[in-house]
Amino acid sequence: MPGTFEPTPGGGAAVALDDVEISIIRSLAVQLLELIGPGPAEDAPDDPLAELFAEGPSEPPSDPVLRRLFPDAYCDPRLVPDSPQEAAEREAHSAEFRRYTENDLRAGKRENALAVIGTLDALSPVGEEGAVLKLTPGESRQWLGALNDLRLAIGSRLSITDEDDTDLLYRLPDEDERKPMVMAYLWLGGLQETLVATLMT
């Protein structure tokens, strides 16, 4: 899938996408929305302050993908605590940080995914040559955030932790059931890389 972002006048970005590419990105964004879940005040839409003052969870998510999207702030798994007390303090700090930040992080990720879906849905009918998606600078940043989240989610499902994992997965035989997910991961990486380049010009 050769589509790459290019800069547009005014600081935006554009990319040509065919109907298959549009369908894949939209489907992944919808799945991401379902994974992130609704906001804390979804059941109280008459109270506009409910979500603003709602506290988030203090425990890390059980789903490994959500743990990747919402990692602990003070618990780097590469750093071994010097004592049980230090470990307990890190956990307490992480829980407190999560309680007051995770709702906002989730809301931002939802907004980015919804922006992706909205801009794709607003495209003119896709012809034989596809359609050109044109993004404003703000939409470009939302797309960048969503592409990053999609790659983190797919990478977590594929157990990708570094570039060596990607290289090994790239060499998987075509009949391996993980191959389509690997190809989507690599393709989204190319889109993300070219979008970053447009925002830096």
CSV table of C-alpha atoms in Angstrom, one decimal:
chain,number,residue,atom,x,y,z
A,1,MET,CA,0.0,0.0,0.0
A,2,PRO,CA,2.1,2.9,-1.3
A,3,GLY,CA,0.2,5.9,0.0
A,4,THR,CA,2.4,8.5,1.7
A,5,PHE,CA,1.5,11.9,3.2
A,6,GLU,CA,2.8,15.0,1.5
A,7,PRO,CA,2.7,18.6,2.9
A,8,THR,CA,0.1,21.0,1.7
A,9,PRO,CA,0.1,24.8,1.7
A,10,GLY,CA,-0.8,26.1,5.2
A,11,GLY,CA,0.9,23.3,7.1
A,12,GLY,CA,-1.6,20.5,6.4
A,13,ALA,CA,-1.0,17.1,4.8
A,14,ALA,CA,-2.5,15.0,2.0
A,15,VAL,CA,-2.4,11.4,1.1
A,16,ALA,CA,-4.0,9.4,-1.7
A,17,LEU,CA,-6.0,6.4,-0.4
A,18,ASP,CA,-7.9,3.7,-2.3
A,19,ASP,CA,-11.1,2.1,-1.0
A,20,VAL,CA,-9.3,-0.8,0.6
A,21,GLU,CA,-6.9,1.5,2.5
A,22,ILE,CA,-9.8,3.7,3.7
A,23,SER,CA,-11.7,0.6,4.9
A,24,ILE,CA,-8.7,-0.7,6.8
A,25,ILE,CA,-7.9,2.5,8.6
A,26,ARG,CA,-11.6,3.2,9.4
A,27,SER,CA,-12.1,-0.3,10.7
A,28,LEU,CA,-9.0,-0.1,12.9
A,29,ALA,CA,-10.0,3.3,14.3
A,30,VAL,CA,-13.5,1.9,15.1
A,31,GLN,CA,-11.9,-1.0,16.9
A,32,LEU,CA,-9.6,1.4,18.8
A,33,LEU,CA,-12.7,3.3,20.0
A,34,GLU,CA,-14.4,0.2,21.2
A,35,LEU,CA,-11.2,-0.8,23.0
A,36,ILE,CA,-10.8,2.6,24.7
A,37,GLY,CA,-14.4,2.6,25.7
A,38,PRO,CA,-16.9,5.4,26.5
A,39,GLY,CA,-16.1,8.4,28.7
A,40,PRO,CA,-16.9,8.2,32.5
A,41,ALA,CA,-20.0,10.4,32.1
A,42,GLU,CA,-21.6,8.6,29.1
A,43,ASP,CA,-24.5,7.5,31.3
A,44,ALA,CA,-25.1,11.1,32.6
A,45,PRO,CA,-25.2,13.2,29.4
A,46,ASP,CA,-27.4,15.9,31.2
A,47,ASP,CA,-24.5,16.8,33.6
A,48,PRO,CA,-21.7,18.5,31.6
A,49,LEU,CA,-19.5,18.7,34.8
A,50,ALA,CA,-19.7,15.0,35.5
A,51,GLU,CA,-16.9,14.0,33.2
A,52,LEU,CA,-14.8,17.0,34.2
A,53,PHE,CA,-14.7,16.0,37.9
A,54,ALA,CA,-14.9,12.2,37.5
A,55,GLU,CA,-11.8,10.4,38.8
A,56,GLY,CA,-10.2,7.7,36.7
A,57,PRO,CA,-9.1,4.2,37.7
A,58,SER,CA,-6.1,3.7,40.0
A,59,GLU,CA,-5.3,0.2,38.7
A,60,PRO,CA,-3.6,-0.5,35.4
A,61,PRO,CA,-5.9,-2.1,32.8
A,62,SER,CA,-6.0,-5.8,32.6
A,63,ASP,CA,-5.9,-5.9,28.7
A,64,PRO,CA,-2.3,-5.8,27.6
A,65,VAL,CA,-3.1,-3.4,24.7
A,66,LEU,CA,-4.7,-0.9,27.1
A,67,ARG,CA,-1.7,-1.3,29.4
A,68,ARG,CA,0.5,-0.3,26.4
A,69,LEU,CA,-1.8,2.6,25.6
A,70,PHE,CA,-2.0,3.7,29.2
A,71,PRO,CA,1.2,2.7,30.9
A,72,ASP,CA,2.2,3.3,34.5
A,73,ALA,CA,3.9,6.6,35.0
A,74,TYR,CA,6.3,5.6,37.7
A,75,CYS,CA,6.8,1.9,37.2
A,76,ASP,CA,9.5,1.4,34.6
A,77,PRO,CA,9.8,-2.5,34.3
A,78,ARG,CA,13.5,-2.1,33.4
A,79,LEU,CA,14.3,-0.5,36.8
A,80,VAL,CA,14.3,-2.8,39.8
A,81,PRO,CA,13.3,-1.1,43.0
A,82,ASP,CA,16.0,-1.0,45.7
A,83,SER,CA,13.6,-2.0,48.4
A,84,PRO,CA,9.9,-3.2,48.9
A,85,GLN,CA,9.2,0.3,50.3
A,86,GLU,CA,10.4,1.9,47.1
A,87,ALA,CA,8.3,-0.5,45.1
A,88,ALA,CA,5.3,0.4,47.2
A,89,GLU,CA,5.9,4.1,46.8
A,90,ARG,CA,6.2,3.8,43.0
A,91,GLU,CA,2.9,1.9,42.9
A,92,ALA,CA,1.2,4.5,45.0
A,93,HIS,CA,2.5,7.4,42.9
A,94,SER,CA,1.4,5.5,39.7
A,95,ALA,CA,-2.0,4.9,41.1
A,96,GLU,CA,-2.5,8.6,42.0
A,97,PHE,CA,-1.2,9.8,38.7
A,98,ARG,CA,-3.5,7.4,36.8
A,99,ARG,CA,-6.5,8.4,38.8
A,100,TYR,CA,-6.2,12.0,37.7
A,101,THR,CA,-4.9,11.6,34.2
A,102,GLU,CA,-6.3,8.5,32.5
A,103,ASN,CA,-9.7,10.0,31.8
A,104,ASP,CA,-8.1,12.9,29.9
A,105,LEU,CA,-5.8,10.5,28.1
A,106,ARG,CA,-8.7,8.3,27.1
A,107,ALA,CA,-10.7,11.4,25.9
A,108,GLY,CA,-7.8,12.6,23.8
A,109,LYS,CA,-7.4,9.2,22.2
A,110,ARG,CA,-11.1,8.9,21.5
A,111,GLU,CA,-11.1,12.4,19.9
A,112,ASN,CA,-8.2,11.4,17.7
A,113,ALA,CA,-9.9,8.2,16.5
A,114,LEU,CA,-13.1,10.0,15.9
A,115,ALA,CA,-11.3,12.6,13.8
A,116,VAL,CA,-9.8,9.8,11.7
A,117,ILE,CA,-13.3,8.3,11.1
A,118,GLY,CA,-14.8,11.7,10.5
A,119,THR,CA,-12.3,12.8,7.9
A,120,LEU,CA,-12.5,9.5,6.1
A,121,ASP,CA,-16.3,9.6,6.1
A,122,ALA,CA,-16.2,13.1,4.6
A,123,LEU,CA,-14.2,12.0,1.6
A,124,SER,CA,-15.8,12.3,-1.8
A,125,PRO,CA,-16.8,8.9,-3.3
A,126,VAL,CA,-13.8,6.8,-4.1
A,127,GLY,CA,-13.2,6.3,-7.8
A,128,GLU,CA,-11.0,3.8,-9.5
A,129,GLU,CA,-7.9,5.8,-8.6
A,130,GLY,CA,-9.0,6.3,-5.0
A,131,ALA,CA,-9.5,9.6,-3.1
A,132,VAL,CA,-7.2,12.3,-1.8
A,133,LEU,CA,-7.5,12.9,1.9
A,134,LYS,CA,-6.6,16.5,2.8
A,135,LEU,CA,-6.0,17.3,6.5
A,136,THR,CA,-5.6,20.7,8.3
A,137,PRO,CA,-2.7,21.0,10.6
A,138,GLY,CA,-4.9,20.2,13.6
A,139,GLU,CA,-6.4,17.1,11.9
A,140,SER,CA,-2.9,16.1,11.0
A,141,ARG,CA,-1.9,16.1,14.6
A,142,GLN,CA,-5.0,14.1,15.5
A,143,TRP,CA,-4.2,11.6,12.8
A,144,LEU,CA,-0.6,11.3,14.1
A,145,GLY,CA,-1.9,10.5,17.5
A,146,ALA,CA,-4.3,7.9,16.2
A,147,LEU,CA,-1.8,6.3,14.0
A,148,ASN,CA,0.6,6.0,16.9
A,149,ASP,CA,-2.1,4.4,19.1
A,150,LEU,CA,-3.1,2.0,16.3
A,151,ARG,CA,0.5,0.9,16.0
A,152,LEU,CA,0.9,0.5,19.7
A,153,ALA,CA,-2.2,-1.6,19.8
A,154,ILE,CA,-1.2,-3.8,16.9
A,155,GLY,CA,2.4,-4.0,18.2
A,156,SER,CA,1.1,-5.2,21.6
A,157,ARG,CA,-1.0,-7.9,20.0
A,158,LEU,CA,2.0,-9.1,18.0
A,159,SER,CA,4.3,-8.8,21.1
A,160,ILE,CA,6.6,-6.3,19.3
A,161,THR,CA,9.0,-4.7,21.8
A,162,ASP,CA,11.8,-3.6,19.5
A,163,GLU,CA,12.9,-3.4,15.9
A,164,ASP,CA,14.3,-6.9,15.9
A,165,ASP,CA,10.8,-8.2,16.6
A,166,THR,CA,9.6,-6.3,13.6
A,167,ASP,CA,12.3,-7.7,11.3
A,168,LEU,CA,11.5,-11.3,12.4
A,169,LEU,CA,7.8,-10.8,11.8
A,170,TYR,CA,8.4,-9.2,8.4
A,171,ARG,CA,9.9,-12.5,7.3
A,172,LEU,CA,6.9,-14.6,8.3
A,173,PRO,CA,5.6,-16.9,5.6
A,174,ASP,CA,2.4,-15.6,3.9
A,175,GLU,CA,0.3,-18.4,5.3
A,176,ASP,CA,1.1,-17.3,8.9
A,177,GLU,CA,-2.1,-15.9,10.4
A,178,ARG,CA,-0.2,-12.9,11.9
A,179,LYS,CA,1.0,-11.8,8.4
A,180,PRO,CA,-1.9,-9.4,7.6
A,181,MET,CA,-1.5,-7.7,11.0
A,182,VAL,CA,2.2,-7.4,10.5
A,183,MET,CA,1.7,-5.8,7.1
A,184,ALA,CA,-0.9,-3.4,8.6
A,185,TYR,CA,1.6,-2.5,11.3
A,186,LEU,CA,4.4,-1.8,8.8
A,187,TRP,CA,2.1,0.2,6.5
A,188,LEU,CA,0.7,2.3,9.3
A,189,GLY,CA,4.4,3.0,10.3
A,190,GLY,CA,5.1,4.3,6.9
A,191,LEU,CA,2.1,6.6,7.0
A,192,GLN,CA,3.1,7.8,10.4
A,193,GLU,CA,6.6,8.5,9.4
A,194,THR,CA,5.6,10.5,6.3
A,195,LEU,CA,3.0,12.4,8.3
A,196,VAL,CA,5.7,13.4,10.9
A,197,ALA,CA,7.9,14.6,8.0
A,198,THR,CA,5.1,16.8,6.7
A,199,LEU,CA,4.5,18.4,10.1
A,200,MET,CA,8.2,19.2,10.4
A,201,THR,CA,8.4,21.0,7.0
